[in-house]
PDB file of C-alpha atoms in Angstrom:
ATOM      1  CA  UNK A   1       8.626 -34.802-199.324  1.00 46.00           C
ATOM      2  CA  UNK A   2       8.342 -37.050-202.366  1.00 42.00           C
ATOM      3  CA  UNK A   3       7.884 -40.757-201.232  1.00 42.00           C
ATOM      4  CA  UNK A   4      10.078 -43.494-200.636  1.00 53.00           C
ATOM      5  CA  UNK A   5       7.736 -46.120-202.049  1.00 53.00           C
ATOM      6  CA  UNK A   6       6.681 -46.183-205.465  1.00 47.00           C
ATOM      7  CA  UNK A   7       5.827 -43.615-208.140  1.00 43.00           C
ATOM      8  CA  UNK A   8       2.392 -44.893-209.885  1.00 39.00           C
ATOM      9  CA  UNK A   9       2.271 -46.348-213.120  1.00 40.00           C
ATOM     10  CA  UNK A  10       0.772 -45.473-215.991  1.00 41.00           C
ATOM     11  CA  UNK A  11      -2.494 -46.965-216.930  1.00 37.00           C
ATOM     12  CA  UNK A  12      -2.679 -50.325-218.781  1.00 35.00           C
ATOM     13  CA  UNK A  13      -1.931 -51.147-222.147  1.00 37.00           C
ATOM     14  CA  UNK A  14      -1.414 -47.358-222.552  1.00 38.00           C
ATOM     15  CA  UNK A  15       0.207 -45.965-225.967  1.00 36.00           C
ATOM     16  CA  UNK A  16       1.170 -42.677-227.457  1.00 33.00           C
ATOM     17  CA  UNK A  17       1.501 -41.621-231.173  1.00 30.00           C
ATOM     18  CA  UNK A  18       4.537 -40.872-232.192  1.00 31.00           C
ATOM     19  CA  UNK A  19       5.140 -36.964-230.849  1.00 31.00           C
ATOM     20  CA  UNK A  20       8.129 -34.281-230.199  1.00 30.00           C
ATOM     21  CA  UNK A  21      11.441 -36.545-229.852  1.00 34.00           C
ATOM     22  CA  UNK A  22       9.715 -39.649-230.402  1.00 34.00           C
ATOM     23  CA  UNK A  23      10.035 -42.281-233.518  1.00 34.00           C
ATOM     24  CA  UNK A  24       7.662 -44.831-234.690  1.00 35.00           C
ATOM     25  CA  UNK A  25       8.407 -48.434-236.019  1.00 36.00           C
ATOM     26  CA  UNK A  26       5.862 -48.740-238.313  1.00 32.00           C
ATOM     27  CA  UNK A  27       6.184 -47.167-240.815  1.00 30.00           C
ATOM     28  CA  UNK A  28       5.844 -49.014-244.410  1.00 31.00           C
ATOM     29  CA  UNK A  29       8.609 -51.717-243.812  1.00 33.00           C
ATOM     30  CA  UNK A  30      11.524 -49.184-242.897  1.00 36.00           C
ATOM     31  CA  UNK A  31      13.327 -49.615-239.773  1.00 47.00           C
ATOM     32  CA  UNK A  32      14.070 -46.231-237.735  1.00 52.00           C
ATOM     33  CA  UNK A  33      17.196 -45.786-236.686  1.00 62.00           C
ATOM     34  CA  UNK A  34      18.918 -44.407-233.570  1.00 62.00           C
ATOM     35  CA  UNK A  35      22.260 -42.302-233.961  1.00 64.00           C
ATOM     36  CA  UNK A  36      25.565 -44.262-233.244  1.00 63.00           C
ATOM     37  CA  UNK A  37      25.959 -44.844-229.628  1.00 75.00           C
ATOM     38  CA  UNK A  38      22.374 -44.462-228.817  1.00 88.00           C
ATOM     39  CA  UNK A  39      20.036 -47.763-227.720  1.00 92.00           C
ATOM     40  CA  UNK A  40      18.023 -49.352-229.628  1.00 93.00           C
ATOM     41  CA  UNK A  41      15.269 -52.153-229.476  1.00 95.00           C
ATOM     42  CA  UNK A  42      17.377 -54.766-231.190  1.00 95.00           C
ATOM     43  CA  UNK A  43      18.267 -56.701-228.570  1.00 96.00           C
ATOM     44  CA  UNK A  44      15.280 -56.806-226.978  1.00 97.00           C
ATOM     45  CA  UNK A  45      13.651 -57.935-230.285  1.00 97.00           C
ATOM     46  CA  UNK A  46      15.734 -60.864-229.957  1.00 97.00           C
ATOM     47  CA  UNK A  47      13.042 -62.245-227.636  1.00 98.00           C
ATOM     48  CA  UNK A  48      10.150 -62.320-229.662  1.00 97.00           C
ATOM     49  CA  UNK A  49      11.302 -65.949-230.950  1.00 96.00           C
ATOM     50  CA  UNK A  50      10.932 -66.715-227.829  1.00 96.00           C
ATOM     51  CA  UNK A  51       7.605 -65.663-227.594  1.00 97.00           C
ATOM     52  CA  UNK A  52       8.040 -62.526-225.588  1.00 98.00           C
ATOM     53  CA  UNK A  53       5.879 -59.706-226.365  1.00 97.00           C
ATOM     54  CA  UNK A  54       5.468 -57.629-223.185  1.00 98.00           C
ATOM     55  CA  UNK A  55       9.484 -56.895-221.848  1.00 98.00           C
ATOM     56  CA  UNK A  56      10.227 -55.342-219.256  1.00 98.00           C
ATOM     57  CA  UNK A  57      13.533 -52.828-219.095  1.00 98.00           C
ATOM     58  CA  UNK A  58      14.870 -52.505-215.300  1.00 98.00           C
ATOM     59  CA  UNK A  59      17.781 -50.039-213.899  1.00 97.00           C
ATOM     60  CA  UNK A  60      18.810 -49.047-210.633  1.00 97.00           C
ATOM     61  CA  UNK A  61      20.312 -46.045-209.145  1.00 97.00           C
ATOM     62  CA  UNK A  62      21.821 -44.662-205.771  1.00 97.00           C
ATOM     63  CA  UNK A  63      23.447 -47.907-205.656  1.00 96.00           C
ATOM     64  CA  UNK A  64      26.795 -46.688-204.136  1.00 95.00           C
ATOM     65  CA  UNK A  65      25.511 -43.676-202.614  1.00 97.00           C
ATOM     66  CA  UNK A  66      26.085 -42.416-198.874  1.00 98.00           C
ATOM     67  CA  UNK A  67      22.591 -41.304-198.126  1.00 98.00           C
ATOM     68  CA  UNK A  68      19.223 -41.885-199.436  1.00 98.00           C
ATOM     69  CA  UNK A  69      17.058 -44.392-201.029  1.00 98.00           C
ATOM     70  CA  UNK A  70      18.169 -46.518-203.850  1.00 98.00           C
ATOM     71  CA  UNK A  71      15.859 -46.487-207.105  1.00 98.00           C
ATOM     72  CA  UNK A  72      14.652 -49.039-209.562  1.00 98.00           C
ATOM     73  CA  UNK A  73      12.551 -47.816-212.403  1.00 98.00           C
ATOM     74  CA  UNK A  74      10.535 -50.787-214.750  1.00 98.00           C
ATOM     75  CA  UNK A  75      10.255 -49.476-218.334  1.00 98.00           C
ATOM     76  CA  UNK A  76       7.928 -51.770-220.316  1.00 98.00           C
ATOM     77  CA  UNK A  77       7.743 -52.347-224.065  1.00 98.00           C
ATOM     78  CA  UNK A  78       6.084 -54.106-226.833  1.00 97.00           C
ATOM     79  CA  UNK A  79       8.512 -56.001-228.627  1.00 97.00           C
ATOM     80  CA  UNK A  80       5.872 -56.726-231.895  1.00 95.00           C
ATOM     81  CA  UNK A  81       5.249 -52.893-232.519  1.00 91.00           C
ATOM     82  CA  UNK A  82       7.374 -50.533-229.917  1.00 94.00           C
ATOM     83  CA  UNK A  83       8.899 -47.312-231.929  1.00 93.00           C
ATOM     84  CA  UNK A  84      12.280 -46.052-231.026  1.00 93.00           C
ATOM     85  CA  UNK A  85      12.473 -42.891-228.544  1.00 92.00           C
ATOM     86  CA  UNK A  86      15.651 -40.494-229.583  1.00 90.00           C
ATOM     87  CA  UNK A  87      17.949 -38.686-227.204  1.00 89.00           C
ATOM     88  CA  UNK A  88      17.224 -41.577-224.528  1.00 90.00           C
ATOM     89  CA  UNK A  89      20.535 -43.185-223.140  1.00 82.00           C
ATOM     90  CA  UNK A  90      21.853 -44.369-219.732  1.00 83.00           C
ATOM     91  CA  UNK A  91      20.959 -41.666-217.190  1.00 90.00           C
ATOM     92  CA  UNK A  92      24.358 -41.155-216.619  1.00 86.00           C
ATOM     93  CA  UNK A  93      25.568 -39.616-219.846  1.00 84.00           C
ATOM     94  CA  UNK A  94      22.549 -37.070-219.543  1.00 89.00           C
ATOM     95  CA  UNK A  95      22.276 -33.734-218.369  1.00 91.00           C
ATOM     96  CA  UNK A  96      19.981 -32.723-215.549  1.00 92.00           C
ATOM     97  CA  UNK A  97      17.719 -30.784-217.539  1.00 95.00           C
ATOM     98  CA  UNK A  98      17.669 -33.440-220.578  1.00 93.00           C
ATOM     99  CA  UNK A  99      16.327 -35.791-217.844  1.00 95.00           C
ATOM    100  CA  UNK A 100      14.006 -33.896-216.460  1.00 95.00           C
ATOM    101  CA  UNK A 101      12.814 -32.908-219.798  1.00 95.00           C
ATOM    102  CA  UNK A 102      12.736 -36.793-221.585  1.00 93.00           C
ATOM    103  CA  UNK A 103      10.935 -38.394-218.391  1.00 97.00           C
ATOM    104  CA  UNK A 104       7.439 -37.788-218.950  1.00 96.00           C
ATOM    105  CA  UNK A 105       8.363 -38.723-222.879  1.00 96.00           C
ATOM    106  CA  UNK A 106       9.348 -42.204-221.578  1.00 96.00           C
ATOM    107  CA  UNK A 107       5.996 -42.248-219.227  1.00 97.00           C
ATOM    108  CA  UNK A 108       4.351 -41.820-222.554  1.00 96.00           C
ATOM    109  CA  UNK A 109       5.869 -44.176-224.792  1.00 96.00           C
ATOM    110  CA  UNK A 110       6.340 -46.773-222.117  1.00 97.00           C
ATOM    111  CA  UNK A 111       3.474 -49.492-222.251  1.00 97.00           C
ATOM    112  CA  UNK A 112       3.478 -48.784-218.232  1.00 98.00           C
ATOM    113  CA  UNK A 113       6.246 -48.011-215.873  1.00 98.00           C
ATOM    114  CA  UNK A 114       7.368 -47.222-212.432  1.00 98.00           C
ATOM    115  CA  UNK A 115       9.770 -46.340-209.906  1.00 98.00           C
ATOM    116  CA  UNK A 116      10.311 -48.299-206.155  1.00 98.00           C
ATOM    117  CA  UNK A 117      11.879 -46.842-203.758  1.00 98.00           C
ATOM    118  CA  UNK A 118      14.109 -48.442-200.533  1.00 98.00           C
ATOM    119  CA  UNK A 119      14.979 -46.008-197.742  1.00 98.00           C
ATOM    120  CA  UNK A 120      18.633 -45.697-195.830  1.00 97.00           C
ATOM    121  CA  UNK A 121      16.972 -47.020-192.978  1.00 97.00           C
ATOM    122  CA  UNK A 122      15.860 -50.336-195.237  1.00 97.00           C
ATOM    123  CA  UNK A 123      19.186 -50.522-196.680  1.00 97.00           C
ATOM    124  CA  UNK A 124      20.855 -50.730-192.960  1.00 97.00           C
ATOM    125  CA  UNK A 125      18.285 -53.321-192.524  1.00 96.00           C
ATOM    126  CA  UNK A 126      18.285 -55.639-195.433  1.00 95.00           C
ATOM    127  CA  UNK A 127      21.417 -54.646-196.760  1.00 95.00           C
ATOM    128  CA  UNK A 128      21.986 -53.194-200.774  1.00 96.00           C
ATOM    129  CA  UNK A 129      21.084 -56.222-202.656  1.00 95.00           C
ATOM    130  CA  UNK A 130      17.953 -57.140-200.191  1.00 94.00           C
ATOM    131  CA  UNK A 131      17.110 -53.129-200.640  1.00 96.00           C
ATOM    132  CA  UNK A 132      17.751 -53.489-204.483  1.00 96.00           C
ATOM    133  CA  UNK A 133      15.083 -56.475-204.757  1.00 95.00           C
ATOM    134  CA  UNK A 134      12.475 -54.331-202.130  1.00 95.00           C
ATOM    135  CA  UNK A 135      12.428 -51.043-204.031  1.00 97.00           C
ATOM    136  CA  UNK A 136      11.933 -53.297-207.295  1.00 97.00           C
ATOM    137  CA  UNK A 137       9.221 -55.502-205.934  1.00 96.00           C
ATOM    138  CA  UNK A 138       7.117 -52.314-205.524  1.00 96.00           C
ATOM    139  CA  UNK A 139       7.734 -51.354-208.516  1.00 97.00           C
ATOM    140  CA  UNK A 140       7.182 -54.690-209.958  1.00 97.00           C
ATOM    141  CA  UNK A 141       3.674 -54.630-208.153  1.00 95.00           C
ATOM    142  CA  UNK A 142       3.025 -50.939-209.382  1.00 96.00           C
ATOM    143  CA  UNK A 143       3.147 -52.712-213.219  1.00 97.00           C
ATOM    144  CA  UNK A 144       1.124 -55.350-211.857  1.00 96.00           C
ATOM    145  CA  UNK A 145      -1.535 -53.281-210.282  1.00 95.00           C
ATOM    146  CA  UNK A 146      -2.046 -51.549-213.589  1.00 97.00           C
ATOM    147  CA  UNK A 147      -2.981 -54.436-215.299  1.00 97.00           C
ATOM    148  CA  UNK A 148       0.417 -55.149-217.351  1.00 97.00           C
ATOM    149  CA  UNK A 149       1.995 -58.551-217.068  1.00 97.00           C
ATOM    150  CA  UNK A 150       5.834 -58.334-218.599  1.00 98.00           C
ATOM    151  CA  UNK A 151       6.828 -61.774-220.595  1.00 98.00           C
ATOM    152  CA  UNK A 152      10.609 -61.210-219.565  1.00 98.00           C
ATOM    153  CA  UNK A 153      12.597 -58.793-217.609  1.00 98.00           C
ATOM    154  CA  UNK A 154      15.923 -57.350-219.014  1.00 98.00           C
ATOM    155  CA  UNK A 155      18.238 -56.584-215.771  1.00 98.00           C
ATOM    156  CA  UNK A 156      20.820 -54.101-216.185  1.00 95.00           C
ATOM    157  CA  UNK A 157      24.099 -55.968-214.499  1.00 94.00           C
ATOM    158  CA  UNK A 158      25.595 -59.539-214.240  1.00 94.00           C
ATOM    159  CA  UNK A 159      22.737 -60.529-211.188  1.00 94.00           C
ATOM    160  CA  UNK A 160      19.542 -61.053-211.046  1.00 96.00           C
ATOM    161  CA  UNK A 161      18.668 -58.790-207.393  1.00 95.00           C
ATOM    162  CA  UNK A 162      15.563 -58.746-208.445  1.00 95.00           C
ATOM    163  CA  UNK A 163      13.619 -62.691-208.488  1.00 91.00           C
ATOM    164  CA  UNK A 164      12.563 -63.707-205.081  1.00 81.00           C
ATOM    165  CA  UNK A 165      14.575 -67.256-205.936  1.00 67.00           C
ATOM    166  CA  UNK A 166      17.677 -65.879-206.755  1.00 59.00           C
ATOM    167  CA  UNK A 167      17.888 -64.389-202.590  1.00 52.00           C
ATOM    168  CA  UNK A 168      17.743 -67.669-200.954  1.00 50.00           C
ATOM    169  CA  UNK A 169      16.805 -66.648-197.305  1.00 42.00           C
ATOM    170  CA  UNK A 170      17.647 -63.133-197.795  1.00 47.00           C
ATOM    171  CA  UNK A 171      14.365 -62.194-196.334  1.00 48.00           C
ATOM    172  CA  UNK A 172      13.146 -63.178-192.826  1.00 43.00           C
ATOM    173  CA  UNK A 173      10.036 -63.045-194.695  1.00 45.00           C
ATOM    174  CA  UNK A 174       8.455 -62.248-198.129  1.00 49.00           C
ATOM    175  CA  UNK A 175       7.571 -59.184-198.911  1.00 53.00           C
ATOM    176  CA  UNK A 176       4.361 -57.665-199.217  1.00 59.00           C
ATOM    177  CA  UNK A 177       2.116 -58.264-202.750  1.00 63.00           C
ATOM    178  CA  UNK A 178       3.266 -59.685-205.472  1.00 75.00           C
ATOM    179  CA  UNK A 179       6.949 -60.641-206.489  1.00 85.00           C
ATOM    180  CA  UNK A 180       8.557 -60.689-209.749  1.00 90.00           C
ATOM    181  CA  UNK A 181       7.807 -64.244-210.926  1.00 90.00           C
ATOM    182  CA  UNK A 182       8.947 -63.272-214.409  1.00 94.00           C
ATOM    183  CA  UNK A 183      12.117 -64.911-216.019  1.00 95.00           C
ATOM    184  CA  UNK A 184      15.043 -62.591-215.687  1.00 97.00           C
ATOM    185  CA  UNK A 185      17.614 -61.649-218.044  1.00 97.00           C
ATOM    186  CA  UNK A 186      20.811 -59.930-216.989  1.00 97.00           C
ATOM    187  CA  UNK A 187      23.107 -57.893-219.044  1.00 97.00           C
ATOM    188  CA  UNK A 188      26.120 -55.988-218.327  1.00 97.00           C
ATOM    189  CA  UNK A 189      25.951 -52.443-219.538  1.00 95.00           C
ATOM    190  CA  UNK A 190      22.351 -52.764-220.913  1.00 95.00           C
ATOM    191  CA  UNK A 191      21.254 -49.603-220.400  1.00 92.00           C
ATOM    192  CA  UNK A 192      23.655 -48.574-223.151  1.00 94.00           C
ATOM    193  CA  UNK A 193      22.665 -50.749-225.675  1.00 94.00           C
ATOM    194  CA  UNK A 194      18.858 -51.337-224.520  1.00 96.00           C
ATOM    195  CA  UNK A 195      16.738 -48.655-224.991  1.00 96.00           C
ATOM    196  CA  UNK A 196      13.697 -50.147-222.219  1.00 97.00           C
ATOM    197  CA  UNK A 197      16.615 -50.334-219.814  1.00 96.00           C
ATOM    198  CA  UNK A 198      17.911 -46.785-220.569  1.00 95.00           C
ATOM    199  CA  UNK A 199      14.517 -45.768-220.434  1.00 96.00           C
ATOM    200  CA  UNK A 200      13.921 -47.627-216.834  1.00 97.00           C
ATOM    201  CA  UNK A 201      17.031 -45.655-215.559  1.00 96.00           C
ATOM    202  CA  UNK A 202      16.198 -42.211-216.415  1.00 96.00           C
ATOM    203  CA  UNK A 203      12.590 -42.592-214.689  1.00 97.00           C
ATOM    204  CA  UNK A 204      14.802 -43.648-211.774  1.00 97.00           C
ATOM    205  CA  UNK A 205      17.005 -41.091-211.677  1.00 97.00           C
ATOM    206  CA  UNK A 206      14.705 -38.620-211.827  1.00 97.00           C
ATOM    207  CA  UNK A 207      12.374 -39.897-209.016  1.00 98.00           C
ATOM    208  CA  UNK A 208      15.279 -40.245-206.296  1.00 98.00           C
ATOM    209  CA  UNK A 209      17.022 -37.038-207.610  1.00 97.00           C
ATOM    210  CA  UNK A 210      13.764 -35.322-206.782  1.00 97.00           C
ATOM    211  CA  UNK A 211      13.602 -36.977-203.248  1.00 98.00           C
ATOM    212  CA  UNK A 212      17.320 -35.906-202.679  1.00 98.00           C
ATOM    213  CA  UNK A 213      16.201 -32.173-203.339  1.00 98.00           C
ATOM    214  CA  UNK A 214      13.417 -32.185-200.690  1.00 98.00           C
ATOM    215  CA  UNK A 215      15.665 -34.233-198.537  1.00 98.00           C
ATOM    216  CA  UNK A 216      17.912 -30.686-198.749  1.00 98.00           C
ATOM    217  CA  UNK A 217      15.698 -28.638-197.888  1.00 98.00           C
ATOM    218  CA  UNK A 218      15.628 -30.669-194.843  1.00 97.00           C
ATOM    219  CA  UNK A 219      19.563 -30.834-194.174  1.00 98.00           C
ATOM    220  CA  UNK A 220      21.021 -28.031-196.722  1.00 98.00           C
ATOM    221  CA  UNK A 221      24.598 -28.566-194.836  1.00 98.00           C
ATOM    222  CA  UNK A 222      25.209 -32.005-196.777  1.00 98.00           C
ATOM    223  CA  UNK A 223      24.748 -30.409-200.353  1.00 98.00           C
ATOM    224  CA  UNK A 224      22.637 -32.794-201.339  1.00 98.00           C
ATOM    225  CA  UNK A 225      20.805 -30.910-203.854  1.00 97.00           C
ATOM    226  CA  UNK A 226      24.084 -31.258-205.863  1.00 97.00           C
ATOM    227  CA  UNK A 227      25.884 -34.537-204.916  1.00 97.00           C
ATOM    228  CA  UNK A 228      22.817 -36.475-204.665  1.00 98.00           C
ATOM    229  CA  UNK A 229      23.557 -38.464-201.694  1.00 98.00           C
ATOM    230  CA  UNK A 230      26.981 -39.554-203.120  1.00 97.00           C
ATOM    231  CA  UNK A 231      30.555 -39.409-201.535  1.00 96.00           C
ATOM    232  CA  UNK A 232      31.681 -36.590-202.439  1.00 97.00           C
ATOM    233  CA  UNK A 233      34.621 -35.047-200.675  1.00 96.00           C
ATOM    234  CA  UNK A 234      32.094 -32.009-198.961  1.00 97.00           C
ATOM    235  CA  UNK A 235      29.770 -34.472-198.493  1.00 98.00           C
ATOM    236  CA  UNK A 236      32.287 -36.399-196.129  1.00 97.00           C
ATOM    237  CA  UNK A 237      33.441 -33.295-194.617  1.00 97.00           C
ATOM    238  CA  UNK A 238      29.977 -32.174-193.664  1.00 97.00           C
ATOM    239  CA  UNK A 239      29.385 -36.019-192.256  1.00 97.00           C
ATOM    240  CA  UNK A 240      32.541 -35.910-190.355  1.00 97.00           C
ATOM    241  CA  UNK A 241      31.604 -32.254-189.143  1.00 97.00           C
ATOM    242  CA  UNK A 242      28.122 -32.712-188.130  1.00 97.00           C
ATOM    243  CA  UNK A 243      27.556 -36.105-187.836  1.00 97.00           C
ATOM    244  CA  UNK A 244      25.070 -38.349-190.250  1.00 97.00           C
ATOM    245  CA  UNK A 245      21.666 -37.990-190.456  1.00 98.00           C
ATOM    246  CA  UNK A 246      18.455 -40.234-190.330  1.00 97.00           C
ATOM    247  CA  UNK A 247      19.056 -40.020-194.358  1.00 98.00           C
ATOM    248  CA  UNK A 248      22.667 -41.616-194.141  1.00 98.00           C
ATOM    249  CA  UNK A 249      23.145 -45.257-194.167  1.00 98.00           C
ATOM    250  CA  UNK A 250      25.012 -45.221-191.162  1.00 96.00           C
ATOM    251  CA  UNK A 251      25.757 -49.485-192.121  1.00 95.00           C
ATOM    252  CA  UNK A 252      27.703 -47.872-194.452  1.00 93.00           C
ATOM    253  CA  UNK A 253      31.612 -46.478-193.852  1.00 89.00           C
ATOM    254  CA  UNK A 254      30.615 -43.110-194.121  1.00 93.00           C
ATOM    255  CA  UNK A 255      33.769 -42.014-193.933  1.00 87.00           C
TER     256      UNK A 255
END
């Protein structure tokens, strides 16, 4: 069964030449662009004045589901020389098999990246937002460990989950390794207008849609191999049938 801790990153400092699907940005003073209502770099360029270089894209997903781990996935670029990626957008608006098929393109054009992971059990504990900030402070120490120190993080949403600061004494205690001491941006809807961001969330998707398959294989009854963990109405049914399992977050009102 795939873990429900991190996915490693790649190594430092690592870059790819441009390849299949991918663009690059320099390329004799022209400026690639994405099609219409696909993410771009621009507003993540709109950092360097600040002196940002290394930025960090961050999504989440499995949020509002029933059963599960939630998901954060770090995407991080280099805002002085980071081409454009096509087909990328929020994980949502992509097929299955286009996600499956663009994640080890993002591994590749990413500087580094990773996925945390925060179990149903965690969530009961710490609650959503205290799960959020766990699954992405082992991410956040996955970047670390390979050598990568982000500038800036760009935070899909209107709160920052993820700076130990910003919990006040969510935490009986801090977590273990490193925390994201990195200022924190937060935008609404960024991972459709912020290509690191809709980057982040497809590398999340993928990892916990990947733990929710062997997690079927487990408990087949729940359909979970096609509702992911989410409420679905047979989802319910089977929870109300059978009862939940050690998967479900039984905080939660399951039905």
């Amino acid at each position: 069964m795939a873990p429900l801790g991190t996915r490693p990153a790649a190594p430092a400092g690592k870059r790819q030449a441009a390849g299949p699907g991918k663009t690059t940005a320099k390329t004799a003073g022209t400026k690639p662009k994405q099609p219409a209502g696909f993410p771009t770099l621009e507003v993540e360029r709109g950092f360097l004045a600040q002196g940002v270089t290394l930025l960090a894209g961050v999504d989440e997903v499995g949020r509002g589901a029933l059963a599960g781990p939630v998901s954060v996935g770090i995407a991080v670029v280099d805002l002085r020389d980071h081409g454009l990626l096509a087909d990328v957008r929020d994980s949502k608006l992509l097929k299955p098999e286009d996600r499956e098929r663009l994640e080890p393109l993002v591994r590749e054009w990413a500087v580094c990246s990773a996925v945390g992971h925060a179990s149903s059990a965690e969530i009961d504990a710490l609650g959503i937002v205290g799960a959020l900030r766990l699954a992405g402070t082992r991410a956040w120490f996955e970047i670390l460990a390979a050598g990568v120190r982000p500038d800036l993080v760009l935070l899909d949403g209107s709160h920052n989950w993820l700076s130990p600061q910003s919990q006040g004494s969510l935490f009986d205690a801090e977590p273990s390794g490193p925390v994201c001491e990195a200022p924190v941006h937060t935008r609404v809807k960024a991972d459709m207008s912020c290509l690191s961001v809709a980057a982040a969330s497809v590398l999340a998707k993928v990892a916990r849609d990947r733990i929710m398959l062997d997690l079927h294989e487990e408990y087949p009854a729940f359909g979970w191999n096609e509702n992911k963990g989410y409420g679905t109405s047979s989802h319910r049914e089977a929870i109300r049938s059978l009862g939940p399992t050690r998967y479900h977050r039984t905080s939660w009102n399951l039905l």
